Amino acid sequence: MRVLAIDTSNLVLSVAVMDETRVLGEWTSNQNKNHSITLMDGISMVLNQCKVEPEELDGIAVAKGPGSYTGVRIGVATAKSMAWALQVPVVGLSSLQAVAMNALGYSGGIVPLFDARRGQVYTGLYRSEQVVTVKNELPDRIMLLTDWLMEVKEAVGDESLLFMGEDLHIHQAVIQETLGNQAIFPAPTLYHPRAAQIGWLALQEFKQGKGTDAHELVPDYLQVAEAEAKWLAKQEK
Amino acid sequence: MYILGIETSCDETSAAIIQDGTKILSNVIASQAEIHKRFGGVVPEVASRCHVESITLTIEEALQEADKTWDDISAIAVTYGPGLVGALLVGVAAAKAISFAKGIPLIGVHHIAGHIYANRLVEEMEFPLISLVVSGGHTELVYMKEHGHFEILGETRDDAAGEAYDKVARSLSLPYPGGPHIDRLAHEGEAQIKLPRSWLEPDSYDFSFSGLKSAVLNTLHNATQRGEEIKPADLAASFQESVVEVLIEKTIRAAKQYKAKQVLVAGGVAANKGLRTALEIRCEKEGIKLIVPPLILCTDNAAMIGAAGTILYEKGIFASLDLNGMPGLLLTE
């Protein structure tokens, strides 16, 4: 089964083509170029290099958030439109899980995070299962980092925690101060999401027949729009 | 020749199939108006979220209604500006993805060119022509000497006409969107309140509506302070008369100067009955041919994008896969 995987949910742009046995090609850029301009040319380039025609794809995988709202939408709109036009299944996967996959095989808790401004982070607690996949132990959320560190510590006790993500430098000091040696910061080569990891996760889903109908695929922002939140707050008063 | 049009520049997700640039085979519009009502205006983030949810369904419905498959489609025409950037990006991403997946040429269309070309779905264009573009975001007088050629003779220096309508409606506590309510109220009242007309310089085709809007607010404010009551219907009628008079005078002057064979009205405010009726009477008197699209083609829709895209298709002007949403795109770019 040949899968096209894409991630545009944060600053990194990544595209991969793969099947169950190997990654045919992958392109990842951390140059913060406009994803809207770059994504389709990137897909075209990777498919070209792998000598795969669009109609030879059997499925599409996309990082569906959390992350930049616009970035997530560019990826999801592209993935669902391609999947629908090609009549192949599509699957949306957590952008956090994609990063956590980089720590496959790590024995402690895996904590991917993206900055969400005002002291908040998008994050979740993951655990490696064999050296095959990572699963959520505490679900993805948006939360104040300080509250999150308390919660995650309570969940894992004294176990080590591997922190990952391109925005780590914003929060590293606070994490270190709160958790001390319990917090591990790996090499930065593990920080950015790779589309091949998303493709691999998607292949597991497809194998179980879990692909989504293209029309049904929507982003997972993890929070309502600000105007919506204000409106809801007003209703409660 | 069949063109798929896609439009997501504001709060309408729309897809349409247009035959030969003139015939609508389908024009599916998923409106978000109800969703934005409670916010008192279009919320960009909410609009973008809605677009991404319904984009493929809307396109599928357009194909099904037209009874066409991808093999029938010569090109995909998509609005790439101006508009809300997050909203534009959804339509642009979808159009590019389908274009690439199915090997169908891609065309980028200017939203206002679309509004103008809505008229070609009603009647064939004859050049030269003058188009009055009036909507919530635009008030422009456009001169066209041939297909695909646009020259802006004048535009608003502050508020768009539709914007002024919405603001005046709010001051009268009318629900959003306010334009249709003012139009309705105006017909129940009499234009007996003196309000200014903003003509600007004698030879200018530009518009300005912020002074008029302030005059309406002042009139209301002064009346409240004096404890007098102003009939909202009279104020609506007076406001509408001022807007319509300026729009029509400038349009007719441009039509005469450029020896226009037709005057086209485009944009959401073209649905305004007061404007339509007054323009009809005036154009008939002046012996100028007037075209005003039906209501459904005045507000945002993809049929008009397909119609405008057809001209670019015939001229061989295609977009590449790096097409981007351009919130401030100019008509003359």
Short mmCIF file of N, CA, C and O in Angstrom, two decimals, chain B residues 254-329:
data_model
loop_
_atom_site.label_atom_id
_atom_site.label_comp_id
_atom_site.label_asym_id
_atom_site.label_seq_id
_atom_site.Cartn_x
_atom_site.Cartn_y
_atom_site.Cartn_z
N ALA B 254 -19.74 58.12 -15.76
CA ALA B 254 -18.70 57.27 -16.34
C ALA B 254 -19.19 56.61 -17.62
O ALA B 254 -18.46 56.54 -18.62
N ALA B 255 -20.42 56.14 -17.60
CA ALA B 255 -20.99 55.46 -18.77
C ALA B 255 -21.00 56.40 -19.97
O ALA B 255 -20.68 56.00 -21.10
N LYS B 256 -21.34 57.66 -19.72
CA LYS B 256 -21.39 58.64 -20.82
C LYS B 256 -19.98 58.96 -21.32
O LYS B 256 -19.72 58.98 -22.51
N GLN B 257 -19.07 59.22 -20.36
CA GLN B 257 -17.70 59.59 -20.75
C GLN B 257 -17.02 58.49 -21.56
O GLN B 257 -16.29 58.76 -22.50
N TYR B 258 -17.25 57.23 -21.17
CA TYR B 258 -16.57 56.11 -21.84
C TYR B 258 -17.43 55.47 -22.93
O TYR B 258 -17.10 54.41 -23.45
N LYS B 259 -18.56 56.15 -23.24
CA LYS B 259 -19.46 55.66 -24.29
C LYS B 259 -19.77 54.16 -24.10
O LYS B 259 -19.68 53.35 -25.05
N ALA B 260 -20.14 53.83 -22.88
CA ALA B 260 -20.39 52.43 -22.55
C ALA B 260 -21.63 51.90 -23.26
O ALA B 260 -22.65 52.59 -23.34
N LYS B 261 -21.52 50.67 -23.75
CA LYS B 261 -22.68 50.02 -24.37
C LYS B 261 -23.56 49.38 -23.29
O LYS B 261 -24.73 49.12 -23.53
N GLN B 262 -22.92 49.08 -22.14
CA GLN B 262 -23.67 48.46 -21.06
C GLN B 262 -23.19 49.00 -19.71
O GLN B 262 -22.04 49.38 -19.57
N VAL B 263 -24.12 49.01 -18.75
CA VAL B 263 -23.75 49.24 -17.36
C VAL B 263 -24.07 47.95 -16.61
O VAL B 263 -25.20 47.45 -16.68
N LEU B 264 -23.06 47.38 -15.94
CA LEU B 264 -23.26 46.15 -15.17
C LEU B 264 -23.18 46.49 -13.69
O LEU B 264 -22.35 47.28 -13.28
N VAL B 265 -24.03 45.86 -12.92
CA VAL B 265 -23.93 46.01 -11.47
C VAL B 265 -23.42 44.69 -10.90
O VAL B 265 -23.83 43.61 -11.35
N ALA B 266 -22.51 44.78 -9.95
CA ALA B 266 -21.90 43.57 -9.40
C ALA B 266 -21.71 43.71 -7.90
O ALA B 266 -21.53 44.81 -7.39
N GLY B 267 -21.75 42.58 -7.20
CA GLY B 267 -21.51 42.58 -5.75
C GLY B 267 -22.79 42.49 -4.95
O GLY B 267 -23.89 42.71 -5.48
N GLY B 268 -22.63 42.19 -3.68
CA GLY B 268 -23.77 41.93 -2.81
C GLY B 268 -24.81 43.04 -2.74
O GLY B 268 -26.01 42.78 -2.66
N VAL B 269 -24.35 44.29 -2.81
CA VAL B 269 -25.29 45.42 -2.68
C VAL B 269 -26.15 45.56 -3.95
O VAL B 269 -27.16 46.25 -3.96
N ALA B 270 -25.75 44.86 -5.02
CA ALA B 270 -26.58 44.85 -6.24
C ALA B 270 -27.94 44.21 -5.95
O ALA B 270 -28.88 44.37 -6.72
N ALA B 271 -28.02 43.51 -4.81
CA ALA B 271 -29.31 42.92 -4.43
C ALA B 271 -30.25 43.98 -3.86
O ALA B 271 -31.45 43.74 -3.72
N ASN B 272 -29.72 45.15 -3.57
CA ASN B 272 -30.51 46.22 -2.95
C ASN B 272 -31.58 46.74 -3.91
O ASN B 272 -31.29 47.22 -4.99
N LYS B 273 -32.84 46.63 -3.47
CA LYS B 273 -33.98 47.00 -4.33
C LYS B 273 -33.97 48.48 -4.66
O LYS B 273 -34.27 48.89 -5.78
N GLY B 274 -33.64 49.29 -3.65
CA GLY B 274 -33.63 50.74 -3.86
C GLY B 274 -32.66 51.12 -4.96
O GLY B 274 -32.97 51.92 -5.84
N LEU B 275 -31.47 50.52 -4.93
CA LEU B 275 -30.44 50.80 -5.94
C LEU B 275 -30.87 50.29 -7.30
O LEU B 275 -30.76 50.98 -8.31
N ARG B 276 -31.38 49.08 -7.34
CA ARG B 276 -31.82 48.46 -8.61
C ARG B 276 -32.88 49.31 -9.29
O ARG B 276 -32.75 49.64 -10.48
N THR B 277 -33.92 49.64 -8.54
CA THR B 277 -35.04 50.38 -9.12
C THR B 277 -34.59 51.74 -9.65
O THR B 277 -34.91 52.12 -10.78
N ALA B 278 -33.84 52.45 -8.81
CA ALA B 278 -33.40 53.79 -9.21
C ALA B 278 -32.49 53.72 -10.44
O ALA B 278 -32.59 54.57 -11.34
N LEU B 279 -31.63 52.71 -10.50
CA LEU B 279 -30.73 52.56 -11.65
C LEU B 279 -31.52 52.22 -12.91
O LEU B 279 -31.22 52.75 -13.99
N GLU B 280 -32.50 51.35 -12.77
CA GLU B 280 -33.34 50.98 -13.92
C GLU B 280 -34.00 52.20 -14.52
O GLU B 280 -33.97 52.43 -15.74
N ILE B 281 -34.60 53.01 -13.65
CA ILE B 281 -35.30 54.21 -14.12
C ILE B 281 -34.33 55.15 -14.83
O ILE B 281 -34.59 55.64 -15.93
N ARG B 282 -33.18 55.36 -14.18
CA ARG B 282 -32.22 56.32 -14.72
C ARG B 282 -31.61 55.85 -16.04
O ARG B 282 -31.47 56.62 -16.99
N CYS B 283 -31.23 54.56 -16.11
CA CYS B 283 -30.62 54.04 -17.33
C CYS B 283 -31.61 54.06 -18.50
O CYS B 283 -31.23 54.33 -19.63
N GLU B 284 -32.85 53.79 -18.19
CA GLU B 284 -33.86 53.82 -19.24
C GLU B 284 -34.00 55.24 -19.80
O GLU B 284 -34.04 55.46 -21.01
N LYS B 285 -34.00 56.19 -18.86
CA LYS B 285 -34.12 57.59 -19.25
C LYS B 285 -32.93 58.02 -20.12
O LYS B 285 -33.08 58.78 -21.08
N GLU B 286 -31.73 57.51 -19.79
CA GLU B 286 -30.52 57.90 -20.50
C GLU B 286 -30.29 57.04 -21.74
O GLU B 286 -29.33 57.25 -22.48
N GLY B 287 -31.09 56.01 -21.91
CA GLY B 287 -30.92 55.12 -23.05
C GLY B 287 -29.68 54.25 -22.93
O GLY B 287 -29.03 53.92 -23.92
N ILE B 288 -29.33 53.86 -21.68
CA ILE B 288 -28.16 53.00 -21.46
C ILE B 288 -28.64 51.60 -21.05
O ILE B 288 -29.54 51.46 -20.23
N LYS B 289 -28.05 50.59 -21.66
CA LYS B 289 -28.42 49.21 -21.35
C LYS B 289 -27.88 48.81 -19.97
O LYS B 289 -26.68 48.93 -19.70
N LEU B 290 -28.77 48.36 -19.10
CA LEU B 290 -28.40 47.99 -17.72
C LEU B 290 -28.56 46.49 -17.51
O LEU B 290 -29.59 45.92 -17.90
N ILE B 291 -27.55 45.86 -16.90
CA ILE B 291 -27.69 44.45 -16.52
C ILE B 291 -27.43 44.33 -15.02
O ILE B 291 -26.43 44.83 -14.50
N VAL B 292 -28.37 43.72 -14.34
CA VAL B 292 -28.19 43.44 -12.91
C VAL B 292 -28.46 41.95 -12.72
O VAL B 292 -29.51 41.46 -13.10
N PRO B 293 -27.50 41.22 -12.16
CA PRO B 293 -27.71 39.78 -11.99
C PRO B 293 -28.80 39.49 -10.96
O PRO B 293 -29.06 40.34 -10.09
N PRO B 294 -29.41 38.32 -11.06
CA PRO B 294 -30.36 37.94 -10.01
C PRO B 294 -29.66 37.83 -8.67
O PRO B 294 -28.43 37.64 -8.61
N LEU B 295 -30.43 37.93 -7.62
CA LEU B 295 -29.93 37.94 -6.24
C LEU B 295 -28.84 36.89 -5.98
O LEU B 295 -27.78 37.19 -5.44
N ILE B 296 -29.09 35.66 -6.39
CA ILE B 296 -28.21 34.55 -6.05
C ILE B 296 -26.82 34.71 -6.69
O ILE B 296 -25.83 34.19 -6.19
N LEU B 297 -26.76 35.48 -7.79
CA LEU B 297 -25.46 35.72 -8.45
C LEU B 297 -24.80 37.02 -7.98
O LEU B 297 -23.68 37.33 -8.37
N CYS B 298 -25.52 37.81 -7.18
CA CYS B 298 -24.96 39.06 -6.66
C CYS B 298 -24.07 38.79 -5.45
O CYS B 298 -23.00 39.36 -5.31
N THR B 299 -24.55 37.93 -4.55
CA THR B 299 -23.74 37.59 -3.38
C THR B 299 -22.68 36.58 -3.81
O THR B 299 -22.70 36.09 -4.93
N ASP B 300 -21.74 36.29 -2.90
CA ASP B 300 -20.61 35.42 -3.28
C ASP B 300 -21.07 34.05 -3.76
O ASP B 300 -21.89 33.40 -3.10
N ASN B 301 -20.54 33.62 -4.89
CA ASN B 301 -20.88 32.30 -5.43
C ASN B 301 -19.75 31.87 -6.37
O ASN B 301 -18.97 32.69 -6.84
N ALA B 302 -19.70 30.57 -6.67
CA ALA B 302 -18.61 30.05 -7.50
C ALA B 302 -18.94 30.10 -8.99
O ALA B 302 -18.04 30.02 -9.82
N ALA B 303 -20.23 30.26 -9.33
CA ALA B 303 -20.62 30.33 -10.74
C ALA B 303 -19.89 31.50 -11.40
O ALA B 303 -19.34 31.39 -12.49
N MET B 304 -19.87 32.62 -10.70
CA MET B 304 -19.21 33.82 -11.24
C MET B 304 -17.70 33.61 -11.39
O MET B 304 -17.07 34.15 -12.30
N ILE B 305 -17.13 32.79 -10.50
CA ILE B 305 -15.68 32.51 -10.57
C ILE B 305 -15.40 31.62 -11.80
O ILE B 305 -14.42 31.82 -12.52
N GLY B 306 -16.32 30.69 -12.04
CA GLY B 306 -16.19 29.84 -13.23
C GLY B 306 -16.33 30.67 -14.50
O GLY B 306 -15.60 30.46 -15.48
N ALA B 307 -17.24 31.64 -14.48
CA ALA B 307 -17.46 32.49 -15.65
C ALA B 307 -16.22 33.35 -15.93
O ALA B 307 -15.76 33.44 -17.07
N ALA B 308 -15.66 33.95 -14.88
CA ALA B 308 -14.45 34.78 -15.06
C ALA B 308 -13.26 33.90 -15.43
O ALA B 308 -12.42 34.29 -16.25
N GLY B 309 -13.19 32.70 -14.85
CA GLY B 309 -12.10 31.78 -15.14
C GLY B 309 -12.10 31.33 -16.59
O GLY B 309 -11.04 31.07 -17.17
N THR B 310 -13.28 31.25 -17.19
CA THR B 310 -13.39 30.83 -18.59
C THR B 310 -12.61 31.76 -19.52
O THR B 310 -11.95 31.30 -20.46
N ILE B 311 -12.68 33.07 -19.22
CA ILE B 311 -11.95 34.04 -20.05
C ILE B 311 -10.44 33.79 -19.96
O ILE B 311 -9.73 33.80 -20.96
N LEU B 312 -9.96 33.53 -18.74
CA LEU B 312 -8.52 33.27 -18.55
C LEU B 312 -8.14 31.96 -19.25
O LEU B 312 -7.05 31.86 -19.83
N TYR B 313 -9.04 30.99 -19.19
CA TYR B 313 -8.79 29.71 -19.87
C TYR B 313 -8.63 29.95 -21.37
O TYR B 313 -7.69 29.44 -22.00
N GLU B 314 -9.52 30.75 -21.93
CA GLU B 314 -9.46 31.02 -23.37
C GLU B 314 -8.20 31.81 -23.74
O GLU B 314 -7.66 31.66 -24.84
N LYS B 315 -7.73 32.65 -22.83
CA LYS B 315 -6.51 33.40 -23.08
C LYS B 315 -5.25 32.58 -22.74
O LYS B 315 -4.13 33.06 -22.92
N GLY B 316 -5.46 31.40 -22.19
CA GLY B 316 -4.33 30.54 -21.83
C GLY B 316 -3.55 31.02 -20.62
O GLY B 316 -2.34 30.77 -20.50
N ILE B 317 -4.23 31.71 -19.71
CA ILE B 317 -3.55 32.20 -18.50
C ILE B 317 -3.83 31.23 -17.35
O ILE B 317 -4.92 31.21 -16.79
N PHE B 318 -2.82 30.41 -17.03
CA PHE B 318 -2.99 29.40 -16.00
C PHE B 318 -2.12 29.71 -14.78
O PHE B 318 -1.15 30.46 -14.87
N ALA B 319 -2.48 29.11 -13.65
CA ALA B 319 -1.71 29.29 -12.41
C ALA B 319 -0.87 28.05 -12.18
O ALA B 319 -1.19 26.97 -12.68
N SER B 320 0.22 28.21 -11.42
CA SER B 320 1.04 27.05 -11.10
C SER B 320 0.74 26.59 -9.67
O SER B 320 -0.05 27.19 -8.96
N LEU B 321 1.41 25.51 -9.27
CA LEU B 321 1.10 24.89 -7.98
C LEU B 321 1.52 25.75 -6.78
O LEU B 321 1.21 25.42 -5.65
N ASP B 322 2.24 26.85 -7.05
CA ASP B 322 2.61 27.72 -5.93
C ASP B 322 1.61 28.88 -5.77
O ASP B 322 1.88 29.85 -5.05
N LEU B 323 0.46 28.77 -6.41
CA LEU B 323 -0.59 29.79 -6.25
C LEU B 323 -0.88 29.98 -4.76
O LEU B 323 -1.03 29.01 -4.03
N ASN B 324 -0.97 31.24 -4.33
CA ASN B 324 -1.18 31.53 -2.91
C ASN B 324 -2.43 32.38 -2.75
O ASN B 324 -2.86 33.03 -3.69
N GLY B 325 -3.01 32.36 -1.57
CA GLY B 325 -4.10 33.26 -1.26
C GLY B 325 -3.56 34.67 -1.09
O GLY B 325 -2.58 34.85 -0.39
N MET B 326 -4.17 35.66 -1.76
CA MET B 326 -3.68 37.04 -1.71
C MET B 326 -4.79 37.95 -1.19
O MET B 326 -5.62 38.42 -1.97
N PRO B 327 -4.78 38.22 0.13
CA PRO B 327 -5.89 38.99 0.72
C PRO B 327 -6.05 40.38 0.10
O PRO B 327 -7.16 40.90 0.07
N GLY B 328 -4.97 40.99 -0.36
CA GLY B 328 -5.06 42.35 -0.90
C GLY B 328 -4.90 42.41 -2.41
O GLY B 328 -4.52 43.46 -2.94
N LEU B 329 -5.16 41.32 -3.10
CA LEU B 329 -4.97 41.25 -4.55
C LEU B 329 -5.70 42.39 -5.28
O LEU B 329 -6.85 42.68 -4.98
#
